Tab-separated table of C-alpha atoms in Angstrom:
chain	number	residue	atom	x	y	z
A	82	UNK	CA	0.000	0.000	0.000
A	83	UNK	CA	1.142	3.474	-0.700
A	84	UNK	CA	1.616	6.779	0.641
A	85	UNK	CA	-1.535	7.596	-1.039
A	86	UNK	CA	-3.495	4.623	-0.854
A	87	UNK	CA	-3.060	4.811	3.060
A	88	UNK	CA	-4.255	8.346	3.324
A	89	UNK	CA	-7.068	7.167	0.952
A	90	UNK	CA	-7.786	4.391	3.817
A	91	UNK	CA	-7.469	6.908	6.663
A	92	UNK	CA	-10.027	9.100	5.049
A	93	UNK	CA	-12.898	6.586	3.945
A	94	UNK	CA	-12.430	5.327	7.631
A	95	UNK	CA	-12.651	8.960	9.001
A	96	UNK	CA	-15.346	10.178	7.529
A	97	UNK	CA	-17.487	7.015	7.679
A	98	UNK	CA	-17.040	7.194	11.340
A	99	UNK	CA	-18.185	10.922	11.143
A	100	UNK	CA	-21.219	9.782	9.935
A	101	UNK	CA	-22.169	7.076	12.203
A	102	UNK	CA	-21.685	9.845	14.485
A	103	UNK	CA	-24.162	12.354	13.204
A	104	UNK	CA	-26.249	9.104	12.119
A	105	UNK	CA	-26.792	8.154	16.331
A	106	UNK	CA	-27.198	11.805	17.188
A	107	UNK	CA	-29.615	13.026	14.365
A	108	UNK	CA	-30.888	10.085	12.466
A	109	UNK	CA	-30.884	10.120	8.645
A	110	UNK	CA	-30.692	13.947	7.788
A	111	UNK	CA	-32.392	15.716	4.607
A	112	UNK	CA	-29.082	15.242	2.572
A	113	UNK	CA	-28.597	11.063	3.458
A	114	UNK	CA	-32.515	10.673	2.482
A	115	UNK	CA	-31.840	12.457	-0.931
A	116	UNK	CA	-28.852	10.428	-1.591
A	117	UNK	CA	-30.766	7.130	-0.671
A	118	UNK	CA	-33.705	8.491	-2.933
A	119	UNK	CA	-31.138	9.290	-6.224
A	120	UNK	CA	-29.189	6.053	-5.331
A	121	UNK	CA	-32.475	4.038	-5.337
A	122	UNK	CA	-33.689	5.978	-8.699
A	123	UNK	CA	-30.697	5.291	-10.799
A	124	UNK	CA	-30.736	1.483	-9.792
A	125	UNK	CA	-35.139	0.887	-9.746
A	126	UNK	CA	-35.263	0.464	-6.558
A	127	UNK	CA	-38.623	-0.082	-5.406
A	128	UNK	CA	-40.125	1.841	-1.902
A	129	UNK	CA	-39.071	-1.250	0.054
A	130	UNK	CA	-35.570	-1.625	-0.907
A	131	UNK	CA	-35.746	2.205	-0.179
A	132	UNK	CA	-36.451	1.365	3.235
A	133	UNK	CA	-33.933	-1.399	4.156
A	134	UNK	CA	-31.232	1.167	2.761
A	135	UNK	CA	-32.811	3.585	5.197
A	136	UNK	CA	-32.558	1.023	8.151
A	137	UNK	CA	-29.220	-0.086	7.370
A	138	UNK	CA	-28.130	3.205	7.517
A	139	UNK	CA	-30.065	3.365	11.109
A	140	UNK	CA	-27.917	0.176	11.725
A	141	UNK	CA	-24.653	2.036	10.818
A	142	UNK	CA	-24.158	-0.780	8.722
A	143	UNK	CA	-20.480	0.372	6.992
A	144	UNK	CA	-21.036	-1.244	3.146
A	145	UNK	CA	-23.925	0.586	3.046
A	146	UNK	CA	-22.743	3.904	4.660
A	147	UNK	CA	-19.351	3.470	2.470
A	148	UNK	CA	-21.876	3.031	-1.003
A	149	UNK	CA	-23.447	6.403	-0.130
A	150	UNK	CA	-20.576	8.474	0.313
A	151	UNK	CA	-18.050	10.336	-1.377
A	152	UNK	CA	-15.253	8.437	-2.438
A	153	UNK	CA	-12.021	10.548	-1.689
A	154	UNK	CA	-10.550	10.124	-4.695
A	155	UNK	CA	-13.197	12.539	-5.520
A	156	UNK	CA	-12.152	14.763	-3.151
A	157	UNK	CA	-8.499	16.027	-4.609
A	158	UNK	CA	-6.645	13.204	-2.512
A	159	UNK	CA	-3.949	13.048	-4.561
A	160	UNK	CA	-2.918	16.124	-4.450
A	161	UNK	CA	-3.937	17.198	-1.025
A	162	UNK	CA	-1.558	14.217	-0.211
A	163	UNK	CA	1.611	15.245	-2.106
A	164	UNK	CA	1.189	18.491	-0.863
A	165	UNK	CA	1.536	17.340	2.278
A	166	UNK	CA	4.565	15.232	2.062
A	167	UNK	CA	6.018	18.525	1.031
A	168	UNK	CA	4.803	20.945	3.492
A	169	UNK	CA	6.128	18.359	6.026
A	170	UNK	CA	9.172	18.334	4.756
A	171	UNK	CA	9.102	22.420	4.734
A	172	UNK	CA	9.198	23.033	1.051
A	173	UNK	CA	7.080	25.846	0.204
A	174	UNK	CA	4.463	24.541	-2.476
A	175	UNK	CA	1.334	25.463	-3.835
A	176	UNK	CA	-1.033	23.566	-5.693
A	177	UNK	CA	-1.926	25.682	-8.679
A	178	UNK	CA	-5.374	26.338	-10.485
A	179	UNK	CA	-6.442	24.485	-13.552
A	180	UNK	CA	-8.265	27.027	-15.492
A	181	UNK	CA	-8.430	30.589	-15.414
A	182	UNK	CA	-6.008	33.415	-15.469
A	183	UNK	CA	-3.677	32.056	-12.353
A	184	UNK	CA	-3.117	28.651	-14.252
A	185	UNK	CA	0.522	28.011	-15.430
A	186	UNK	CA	0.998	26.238	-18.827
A	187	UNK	CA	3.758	24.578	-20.581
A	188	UNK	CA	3.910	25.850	-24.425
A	189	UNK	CA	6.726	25.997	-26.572
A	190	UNK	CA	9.647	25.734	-23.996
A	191	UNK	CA	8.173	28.405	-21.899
A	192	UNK	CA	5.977	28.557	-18.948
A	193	UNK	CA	3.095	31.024	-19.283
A	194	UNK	CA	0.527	32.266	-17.252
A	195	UNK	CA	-2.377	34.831	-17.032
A	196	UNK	CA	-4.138	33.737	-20.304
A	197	UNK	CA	-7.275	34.205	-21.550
A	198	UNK	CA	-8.064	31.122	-22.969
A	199	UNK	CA	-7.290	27.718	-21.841
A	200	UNK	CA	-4.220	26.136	-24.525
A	201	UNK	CA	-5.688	22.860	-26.505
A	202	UNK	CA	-4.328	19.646	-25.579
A	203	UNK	CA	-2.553	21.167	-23.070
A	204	UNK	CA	-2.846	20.387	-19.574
A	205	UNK	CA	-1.798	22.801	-17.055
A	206	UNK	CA	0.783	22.371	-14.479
A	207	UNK	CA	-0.017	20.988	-11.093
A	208	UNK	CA	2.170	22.504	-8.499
A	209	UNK	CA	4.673	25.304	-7.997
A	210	UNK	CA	7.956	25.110	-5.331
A	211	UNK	CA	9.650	27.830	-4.326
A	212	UNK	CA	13.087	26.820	-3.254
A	213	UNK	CA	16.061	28.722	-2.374
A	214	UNK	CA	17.402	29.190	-5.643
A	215	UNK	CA	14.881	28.587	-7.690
A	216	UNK	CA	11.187	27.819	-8.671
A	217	UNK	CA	9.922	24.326	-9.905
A	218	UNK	CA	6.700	23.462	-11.540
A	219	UNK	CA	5.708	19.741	-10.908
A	220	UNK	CA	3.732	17.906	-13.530
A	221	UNK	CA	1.734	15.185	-11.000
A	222	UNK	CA	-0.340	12.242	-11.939
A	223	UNK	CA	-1.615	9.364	-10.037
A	224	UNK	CA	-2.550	6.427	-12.540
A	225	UNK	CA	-3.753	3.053	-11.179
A	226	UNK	CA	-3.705	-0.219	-13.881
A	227	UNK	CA	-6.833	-0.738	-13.279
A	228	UNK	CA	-9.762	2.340	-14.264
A	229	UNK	CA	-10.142	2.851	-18.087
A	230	UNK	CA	-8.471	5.947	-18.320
A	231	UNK	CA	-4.937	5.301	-18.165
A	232	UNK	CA	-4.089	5.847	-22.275
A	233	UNK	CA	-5.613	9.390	-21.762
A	234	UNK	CA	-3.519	10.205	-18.399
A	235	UNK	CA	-0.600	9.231	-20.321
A	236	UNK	CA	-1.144	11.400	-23.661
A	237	UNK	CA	-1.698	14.291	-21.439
A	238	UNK	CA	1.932	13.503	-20.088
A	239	UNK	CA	3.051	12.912	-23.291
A	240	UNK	CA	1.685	16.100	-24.941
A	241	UNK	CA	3.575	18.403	-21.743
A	242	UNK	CA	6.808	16.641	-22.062
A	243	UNK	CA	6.441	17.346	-25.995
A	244	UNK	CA	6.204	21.068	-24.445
A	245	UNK	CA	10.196	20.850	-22.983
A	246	UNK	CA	12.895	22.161	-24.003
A	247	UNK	CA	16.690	23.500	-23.055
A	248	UNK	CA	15.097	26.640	-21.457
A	249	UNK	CA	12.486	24.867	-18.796
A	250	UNK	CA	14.107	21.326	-18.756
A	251	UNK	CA	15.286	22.587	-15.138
A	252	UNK	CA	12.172	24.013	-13.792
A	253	UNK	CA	9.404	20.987	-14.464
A	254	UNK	CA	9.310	17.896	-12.698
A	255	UNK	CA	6.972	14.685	-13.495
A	256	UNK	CA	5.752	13.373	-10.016
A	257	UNK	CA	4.413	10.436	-11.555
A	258	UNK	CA	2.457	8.085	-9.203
A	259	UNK	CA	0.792	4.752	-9.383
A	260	UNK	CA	1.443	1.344	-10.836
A	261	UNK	CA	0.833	2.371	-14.588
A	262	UNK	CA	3.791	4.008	-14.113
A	263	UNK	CA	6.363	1.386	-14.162
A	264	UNK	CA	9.816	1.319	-15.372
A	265	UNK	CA	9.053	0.579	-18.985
A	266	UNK	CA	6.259	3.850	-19.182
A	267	UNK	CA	8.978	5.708	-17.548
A	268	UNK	CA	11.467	4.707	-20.030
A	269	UNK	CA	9.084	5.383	-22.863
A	270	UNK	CA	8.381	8.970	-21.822
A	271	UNK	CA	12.659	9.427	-21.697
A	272	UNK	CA	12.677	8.293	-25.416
A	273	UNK	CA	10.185	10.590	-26.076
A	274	UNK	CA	12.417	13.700	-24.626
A	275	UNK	CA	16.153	12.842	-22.996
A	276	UNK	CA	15.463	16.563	-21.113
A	277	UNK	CA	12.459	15.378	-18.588
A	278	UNK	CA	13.100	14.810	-14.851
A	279	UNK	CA	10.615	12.094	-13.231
A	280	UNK	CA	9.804	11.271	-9.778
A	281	UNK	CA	7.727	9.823	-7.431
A	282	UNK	CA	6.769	10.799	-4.374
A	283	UNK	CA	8.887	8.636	-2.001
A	284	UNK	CA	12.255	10.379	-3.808
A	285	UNK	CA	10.544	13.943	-4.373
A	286	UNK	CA	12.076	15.631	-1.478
A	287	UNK	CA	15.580	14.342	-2.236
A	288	UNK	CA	15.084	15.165	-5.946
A	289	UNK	CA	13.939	18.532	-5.235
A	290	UNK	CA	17.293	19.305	-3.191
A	291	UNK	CA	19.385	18.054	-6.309
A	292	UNK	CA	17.655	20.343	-8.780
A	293	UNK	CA	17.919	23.189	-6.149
A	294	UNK	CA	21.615	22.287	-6.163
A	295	UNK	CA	21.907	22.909	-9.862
């Protein structure tokens, strides 16, 4: 299990708790009963079934609390975790905005920002780290085997490290998570361009330090 599959664990088991909680002191509030009603909706659910979801809830029984709520992968995880890992290891980072004028981009060997329109089949850049001697923009992606939308995750890392050249090949960094990314993926984005610097997050930190050091 890793760093982010254990904060994924911590989280489904914190906030199913939290809701047990509310469950014994309130009951089943306005917002469970409309999830219960759209859940049983969207599978034909009769009023019946309806009502043993209800009483299972009542129950606190945790498969059924754990179908009705948010999954945290949902809920930014992945970053909210890496950005932790570097906060705790003081680095100053920020996660950065994915549309809008405050979103960086990679085009053409530079790294712009403040534009009015969003770049096609570009995606912009996840992080930035201000170091001592220098700012770093990481490129981050968390890609499981399993999920159907791997190819598309790894075009979009494709089409930014198409993006690099001699003039920002110091200041991006791939943080790329996950099983899909294995050696032979990793290898494959190299051939593609000899100037991109990959991580993950277990060697981040130290990573970080040796571009600083540049």
């Amino acid at each position: 299990m890793d760093k982010y599959q254990k904060e994924i664990k911590k989280l489904w088991i914190k906030e199913r708790e939290a809701l047990k909680e509310k469950i014994k002191k309130i009951g089943l509030d306005s917002q469970l009963i409309k999830k219960v009603n759209l859940f049983s909706e969207r599978c034909f659910l009769d009023e019946n079934e309806k009502e043993k979801i209800c009483q299972k809830l009542i129950e606190l029984d945790d498969f059924t609390l754990s179908v009705l709520m948010k999954d945290p992968k949902r809920q930014n995880i992945y970053e909210k975790t890496l950005l932790n890992h570097l906060k705790e290891a003081k680095i100053k980072a920020e996660i950065l905005p994915n549309h809008g004028r405050n979103a960086y981009y990679l085009i053409n060997d530079e790294i712009i920002t403040n534009l009015d329109r969003k770049p096609k089949n570009v995606k912009s850049l996840d992080f930035k780290i201000s170091l001592s001697n220098k700012e770093i923009f990481i490129v981050h992606k968390y890609t499981e085997v399993s999920g159907g939308s791997q190819d598309n995750q790894f075009q979009d890392v494709l089409n930014q490290i198409s993006q690099i050249g001699k003039l920002t090949k110091d200041k991006i960094l791939f943080c790329l998570d996950g099983d899909y990314y294995n050696k032979n993926k990793i290898n494959q984005l190299k051939t593609d361009n000899k100037n991109i610097k990959v991580t993950k997050i277990e060697n981040i930190i130290n990573d970080l330090k040796k571009i600083n050091s540049i």
